[in-house]
Amino acid sequence: MNILSTELIHHPYQAPEGFESPVTPVYKGSTVIFKNVAAMRQRDWRSRNGYTYGLHGTPTTFTLEERLSSLEGGRHCVLFPSGLAALANVALALLKAGDEVLLPDNVYGPNKALAEHELAHWGISHQYYDPLNPADLAARLSSKTRLVWLEAPGSVTMEFPDLLGLVQVCREFEAASPILALDNTWGAGLAFKPFALGLSSGLGSSPPTLLGVDISVHALTKYPSGGGDVLMGSAVTCDEALHLRLKATHMRMGWGVGANDCETILRSLPSMALRYEAQDASARQLAQWLGAQKDVVQVLHPALPGSPGYAHWKALCEGEGEGVGGLAAGLFSVLLDPAWHPAQVDAFCDALKLFKIGYSWGGPISLVMPYDLKGMRLLPSTALKPGHLVRFSVGLERPADLQADLAQALAHSERLASL
Ligand SMILES: *Cc1c(COP(=O)(O)O)cnc(C)c1O
């Protein structure tokens, strides 16, 4: 053993006091040293009043959790190594054999796959409901329903549901009180407040109550990261007992997040609202422009009139609520002329130069992705016109440059049709 080993570890240098940077330090650690055995025995891994083991929290993770709770208007937060891990943890923590989970037909695809594979293997059933029809959800609720997923808007096809109406039918269901979990990646805590969606209509003589979801899950991979460089997820709650259930499963599954990744997100959070607004403005401009092109049969952008669920977006995101300012994420889809050959759709995506072909969104680089809806939806949608779906995630480039890119790629694909 090198004679310096101990000296290197127990070095007398101490960081000077008085370095009062507002930046959260990157605290790394699996092991946390206890002063003595009594201190070790007193420490509760569930409490934020002390530290037990790196997986259960560090000053860096606790700081990020606090900020995300504030962002979403909740009180407690658990971090996960990806958005999908956060979604899976909610199901694992809350469901047992014999239970049923309800998911919107346009739910984030991998959440569907989890229900159809692991959950089904463990004796947990699932059903898909029509997100644009609260009565359809109401008809599917039963005493077996333990968990209802909500997503606003739905993945890829972007239909904006009547979130308040969906929450209300679940709260009024008397045979069971399912837990309501929202995938709030699109809203990001900025477009609307998931724990304060609005007032119930106060049926009969009962006074109106404030309605909200029980759990808000957020893929921090998207806007909070903002760089397309970090994978992380969070689950925010207001109720402490529910938080502790999520946290217990988080502990038993061994989900951990890296301190440097937390720091990256902590560094990006202060600019998130600005980025979100800029990406929203560009996306609306481009979606409107695309809507006027002859090859585009429908634009799917919840904040544009004519898109499925536009009235619901308007009611929720332009409502009276505090901190609600008519925002939408920089994400939209279009349906291209069904007469186009599928090879023309691929050629359109390939011809784009600034829009790169890739999954995810929320980063500085604009992205494009063609989707084949066949097999992605179980229920027939009357809201969508026939056509080839292409989704765009708008980054932070100059909108005029993005529009020119779209124009040259459309012209290129049209030329292919005439060959
Ligand atoms: C990206 C995304 C997720 C999953 O996040 P990852 O960090 O990529 O696992 C979940 N839900 C929605 C709506 C997403 O867009």
XYZ file of C-alpha atoms and ligand atoms in Angstrom:
434
model
C 0.000 0.000 0.000
C 1.364 3.391 -0.961
C 2.496 5.297 2.066
C 0.548 8.328 0.864
C -2.842 6.572 0.723
C -4.039 7.699 4.106
C -2.553 11.187 3.796
C -4.285 11.635 0.470
C -7.625 10.719 1.953
C -7.279 12.469 5.319
C -5.684 15.599 3.896
C -5.705 18.563 6.284
C -6.850 21.024 3.589
C -10.321 22.383 4.294
C -12.223 24.504 1.790
C -12.164 28.114 3.063
C -15.253 29.389 4.783
C -16.874 32.392 3.215
C -17.111 31.024 -0.323
C -20.758 31.877 -0.539
C -21.659 30.853 -4.058
C -25.385 30.552 -4.715
C -24.720 27.474 -6.831
C -25.648 24.099 -5.352
C -22.479 22.052 -4.956
C -22.287 18.619 -6.546
C -22.356 16.388 -3.485
C -21.287 12.899 -4.403
C -21.509 9.905 -2.164
C -22.744 6.391 -1.751
C -21.539 6.116 1.840
C -22.473 8.781 4.347
C -20.373 8.712 7.531
C -22.223 8.741 10.858
C -20.684 10.375 13.913
C -21.333 7.310 16.038
C -23.597 4.265 16.236
C -26.305 6.158 18.087
C -26.443 8.754 15.292
C -26.652 5.944 12.716
C -29.543 4.316 14.600
C -31.447 7.585 14.879
C -31.234 8.415 11.197
C -34.396 7.658 9.172
C -33.743 7.193 5.449
C -37.182 8.583 4.609
C -36.574 11.886 6.359
C -34.924 14.900 4.764
C -33.487 16.003 8.077
C -30.367 13.952 7.578
C -28.514 11.723 5.178
C -28.243 7.948 5.311
C -26.959 6.614 2.013
C -26.359 8.128 -1.415
C -29.346 6.356 -2.984
C -31.693 7.930 -0.439
C -30.594 11.481 -1.042
C -27.788 14.038 -0.941
C -27.909 17.823 -0.521
C -27.804 18.055 -4.340
C -30.757 15.720 -4.920
C -32.771 17.276 -2.089
C -32.244 20.746 -3.597
C -33.412 19.566 -7.016
C -36.415 17.816 -5.451
C -37.419 20.987 -3.594
C -37.238 23.108 -6.745
C -39.259 20.638 -8.792
C -41.930 20.440 -6.079
C -42.242 24.240 -6.198
C -42.333 24.246 -10.001
C -45.261 21.831 -10.098
C -47.051 23.260 -7.068
C -46.572 20.087 -5.008
C -44.882 19.348 -1.702
C -42.779 16.192 -2.183
C -40.641 14.851 -4.995
C -38.757 11.660 -5.833
C -36.109 11.567 -8.588
C -35.613 8.719 -11.061
C -32.936 7.857 -13.622
C -35.410 8.530 -16.487
C -38.956 9.711 -17.077
C -39.934 6.165 -17.933
C -38.492 4.860 -14.649
C -40.692 7.396 -12.827
C -43.788 6.179 -14.719
C -42.917 2.540 -13.979
C -42.293 3.270 -10.288
C -45.788 4.745 -9.903
C -47.309 1.524 -11.251
C -45.028 -0.727 -9.175
C -45.725 1.205 -5.980
C -49.505 1.326 -6.307
C -50.728 -1.787 -8.133
C -51.124 -5.402 -7.046
C -52.551 -8.533 -8.702
C -56.282 -8.120 -9.365
C -56.080 -4.324 -9.735
C -56.773 -2.450 -12.955
C -55.044 0.584 -14.445
C -56.757 2.857 -16.990
C -54.678 4.665 -19.597
C -55.622 7.194 -22.275
C -55.514 5.630 -25.742
C -52.889 8.215 -26.760
C -50.680 7.678 -23.677
C -46.871 7.770 -23.999
C -46.100 4.508 -25.856
C -43.724 2.825 -23.383
C -46.296 3.296 -20.582
C -48.667 1.205 -22.746
C -45.976 -1.416 -23.240
C -45.439 -1.637 -19.454
C -49.166 -2.319 -18.939
C -49.277 -4.880 -21.750
C -46.189 -6.790 -20.615
C -44.946 -6.613 -17.013
C -48.234 -5.488 -15.430
C -50.253 -8.088 -17.387
C -47.777 -10.824 -16.368
C -48.268 -9.867 -12.720
C -52.053 -10.175 -12.922
C -52.768 -6.430 -13.229
C -55.285 -5.651 -15.968
C -55.565 -2.476 -18.029
C -58.008 -0.696 -20.312
C -57.626 2.267 -22.639
C -60.111 5.113 -22.494
C -60.963 7.832 -24.999
C -59.126 10.885 -23.600
C -61.522 13.296 -25.343
C -64.582 11.768 -23.688
C -64.864 11.810 -19.855
C -68.053 9.701 -20.155
C -65.986 6.925 -21.744
C -63.573 7.011 -18.787
C -66.508 7.051 -16.347
C -67.960 3.930 -18.010
C -64.676 2.055 -17.593
C -64.156 2.808 -13.885
C -64.840 -0.146 -11.600
C -64.102 -1.250 -8.045
C -60.877 -2.785 -9.488
C -59.581 0.570 -10.787
C -56.592 1.567 -8.641
C -54.732 3.907 -10.937
C -55.793 6.232 -13.757
C -53.153 7.775 -16.018
C -53.744 11.183 -17.556
C -51.693 12.931 -20.211
C -52.228 16.413 -21.643
C -51.907 16.486 -24.575
C -51.595 12.870 -25.714
C -48.361 11.634 -27.213
C -47.729 12.160 -30.926
C -51.342 12.962 -31.916
C -51.497 15.860 -29.417
C -55.234 15.748 -28.581
C -55.768 17.911 -25.486
C -58.206 16.246 -23.067
C -60.739 17.835 -20.746
C -58.383 17.243 -17.827
C -60.702 18.747 -15.251
C -63.624 16.672 -16.580
C -61.551 13.474 -16.429
C -60.459 14.217 -12.867
C -64.028 15.047 -11.882
C -65.509 11.720 -13.103
C -62.847 9.834 -11.127
C -63.467 11.864 -7.956
C -67.211 11.311 -8.243
C -66.848 7.545 -8.654
C -68.015 6.069 -5.381
C -67.140 2.374 -5.687
C -63.386 3.130 -5.493
C -61.087 6.109 -5.280
C -58.433 5.535 -7.902
C -55.161 7.418 -7.683
C -54.794 9.916 -10.510
C -51.338 10.208 -12.042
C -50.559 12.755 -14.750
C -47.658 12.541 -17.166
C -46.919 16.268 -17.040
C -43.869 16.326 -19.302
C -45.555 18.562 -21.902
C -46.918 21.084 -19.376
C -43.624 21.012 -17.461
C -45.228 22.825 -14.521
C -45.427 25.943 -16.744
C -48.522 25.551 -18.932
C -50.903 24.668 -16.079
C -50.826 23.658 -12.415
C -51.505 19.911 -12.061
C -52.588 20.062 -8.400
C -54.964 22.994 -8.961
C -56.782 22.322 -12.231
C -59.984 24.083 -11.257
C -63.066 23.842 -9.121
C -65.485 20.927 -9.140
C -69.013 21.869 -10.100
C -70.102 21.032 -6.518
C -72.869 18.525 -7.235
C -76.068 18.790 -5.219
C -75.597 20.685 -1.997
C -71.842 20.006 -1.711
C -69.613 23.076 -2.048
C -67.139 23.203 -4.949
C -63.702 21.761 -4.169
C -60.323 22.361 -5.772
C -59.538 19.483 -8.115
C -56.095 18.245 -9.035
C -54.176 15.080 -9.720
C -52.495 13.008 -6.994
C -49.149 12.507 -8.740
C -47.414 14.564 -11.424
C -44.685 12.697 -13.296
C -42.234 14.723 -15.360
C -39.571 13.546 -17.810
C -36.849 16.011 -16.787
C -35.066 14.756 -19.901
C -37.125 17.280 -21.869
C -37.454 20.951 -20.807
C -35.790 20.908 -17.366
C -32.633 19.436 -18.936
C -33.056 21.582 -22.024
C -29.862 20.252 -23.516
C -30.775 16.854 -24.887
C -27.979 15.536 -22.679
C -29.512 14.182 -19.462
C -32.047 11.456 -18.712
C -34.019 11.916 -15.495
C -37.566 11.795 -14.180
C -39.519 12.985 -11.166
C -42.749 12.179 -9.348
C -44.251 15.063 -7.383
C -47.090 14.702 -4.862
C -48.857 16.831 -2.262
C -49.812 13.963 0.019
C -47.072 12.711 2.322
C -48.391 9.143 2.682
C -48.527 8.762 -1.099
C -45.027 10.230 -1.415
C -43.713 7.703 1.107
C -45.232 4.824 -0.885
C -43.458 6.045 -4.022
C -40.262 6.568 -2.062
C -40.362 3.070 -0.493
C -40.636 1.444 -3.931
C -37.944 3.802 -5.242
C -35.678 2.536 -2.445
C -36.464 -1.144 -3.050
C -35.950 -0.789 -6.811
C -32.619 0.931 -6.182
C -33.260 3.855 -8.543
C -30.386 6.332 -8.285
C -29.496 9.562 -10.081
C -26.020 10.958 -10.694
C -24.985 14.120 -8.876
C -23.551 15.673 -12.052
C -26.828 15.053 -13.862
C -28.708 16.784 -11.030
C -26.330 19.706 -11.281
C -26.941 19.962 -15.038
C -30.664 20.198 -14.412
C -30.249 22.653 -11.516
C -28.232 24.832 -13.891
C -30.896 24.650 -16.611
C -33.962 25.275 -14.445
C -33.549 29.067 -14.149
C -33.754 29.457 -17.954
C -36.527 26.930 -18.453
C -39.496 29.313 -18.588
C -37.694 31.539 -21.126
C -36.796 28.573 -23.308
C -40.308 27.160 -23.046
C -41.845 30.464 -24.138
C -39.424 30.882 -27.031
C -39.944 27.325 -28.246
C -43.709 27.770 -27.896
C -43.690 30.954 -30.005
C -41.555 29.373 -32.762
C -43.629 26.199 -32.810
C -46.884 28.134 -33.180
C -45.461 30.212 -36.006
C -44.226 27.113 -37.865
C -47.378 25.083 -37.199
C -49.509 27.930 -38.574
C -47.308 28.261 -41.632
C -47.430 24.508 -42.268
C -51.211 24.576 -41.885
C -51.378 26.906 -44.896
C -49.369 24.580 -47.168
C -51.337 22.472 -49.631
C -49.655 19.176 -48.640
C -50.708 19.505 -44.991
C -54.230 18.222 -44.296
C -54.253 18.846 -40.534
C -52.083 20.513 -37.892
C -52.109 18.934 -34.420
C -51.115 21.683 -32.007
C -53.354 22.073 -28.946
C -53.023 25.870 -28.855
C -54.202 26.327 -32.461
C -57.934 26.526 -33.237
C -59.109 23.466 -35.137
C -56.771 21.073 -33.319
C -58.427 18.291 -31.348
C -59.034 19.516 -27.797
C -58.182 23.180 -28.532
C -61.122 24.347 -26.371
C -59.796 22.285 -23.446
C -56.302 23.716 -23.813
C -57.800 27.204 -23.884
C -59.947 26.594 -20.804
C -57.078 25.145 -18.776
C -54.003 27.031 -19.985
C -55.566 30.423 -20.668
C -57.796 30.182 -17.605
C -57.969 32.419 -14.583
C -55.560 30.322 -12.517
C -52.478 31.812 -10.937
C -49.325 31.268 -12.987
C -51.271 30.261 -16.079
C -50.301 32.295 -19.121
C -51.630 30.667 -22.285
C -48.496 28.619 -22.889
C -47.878 25.432 -24.865
C -44.762 23.351 -25.412
C -42.786 23.616 -28.660
C -44.139 20.345 -29.954
C -46.654 19.647 -32.720
C -47.535 17.164 -35.440
C -48.947 17.476 -38.934
C -50.863 15.056 -41.117
C -49.496 15.092 -44.642
C -51.608 14.417 -47.727
C -52.685 10.728 -47.639
C -52.005 10.637 -51.404
C -48.288 10.977 -50.666
C -46.305 7.787 -51.079
C -44.710 6.683 -47.747
C -41.305 7.051 -49.433
C -42.127 10.737 -50.006
C -42.717 11.213 -46.281
C -39.327 9.672 -45.520
C -37.748 11.824 -48.225
C -39.323 14.929 -46.659
C -37.778 14.109 -43.263
C -34.439 13.244 -44.866
C -34.425 16.518 -46.838
C -34.676 18.648 -43.686
C -31.311 20.069 -42.724
C -31.894 21.925 -39.442
C -34.541 19.526 -38.132
C -32.640 16.373 -37.186
C -34.265 12.936 -37.130
C -34.463 11.905 -33.494
C -36.648 11.064 -30.518
C -37.241 13.258 -27.474
C -37.824 17.017 -27.314
C -37.151 20.114 -25.238
C -33.546 20.570 -26.385
C -31.981 23.358 -28.473
C -31.952 21.327 -31.716
C -35.186 20.965 -33.681
C -36.216 17.374 -34.300
C -38.529 15.551 -36.697
C -39.980 12.052 -36.542
C -42.458 10.271 -38.852
C -44.943 7.978 -37.061
C -47.098 5.178 -38.416
C -50.272 5.348 -36.313
C -51.300 1.805 -37.295
C -50.984 -0.310 -34.146
C -50.424 2.754 -31.925
C -54.121 3.321 -31.153
C -56.832 0.871 -30.158
C -59.864 3.172 -30.244
C -60.949 4.804 -33.514
C -60.260 8.547 -33.543
C -62.770 10.843 -35.185
C -60.582 13.849 -34.377
C -57.853 12.987 -36.873
C -58.030 13.260 -40.640
C -56.404 10.515 -42.721
C -52.794 11.318 -43.570
C -49.143 10.601 -42.812
C -48.176 11.829 -39.351
C -44.929 13.723 -38.836
C -44.029 15.194 -35.450
C -41.821 18.235 -34.908
C -40.014 19.310 -31.763
C -39.000 22.929 -32.178
C -35.651 23.936 -30.717
C -34.058 27.317 -30.195
C -32.958 28.092 -33.755
C -34.171 31.272 -35.529
C -37.788 30.570 -36.598
C -37.220 32.041 -40.094
C -34.388 29.563 -40.689
C -36.586 26.657 -39.579
C -39.402 27.816 -41.846
C -37.052 28.016 -44.844
C -35.871 24.492 -44.038
C -39.465 23.187 -43.987
C -40.217 24.986 -47.268
C -37.236 23.495 -49.130
C -38.006 19.973 -47.821
C -41.678 20.235 -48.867
C -40.647 21.428 -52.322
C -38.183 18.537 -52.561
C -40.876 15.950 -51.679
C -43.343 17.467 -54.148
C -40.761 17.158 -56.927
C -40.436 13.442 -56.065
C -44.192 12.986 -56.590
C -43.974 14.337 -60.141
C -41.145 11.976 -61.141
C -39.836 11.474 -22.962
C -41.101 11.189 -22.268
C -41.160 10.262 -21.223
C -39.986 9.424 -20.806
O -38.859 10.126 -20.441
P -37.408 9.466 -20.564
O -36.583 10.274 -19.656
O -37.025 9.549 -22.013
O -37.534 8.033 -20.109
C -42.365 10.079 -20.605
N -43.470 10.755 -20.984
C -43.453 11.636 -21.983
C -44.702 12.350 -22.347
C -42.273 11.881 -22.659
O -42.276 12.752 -23.661
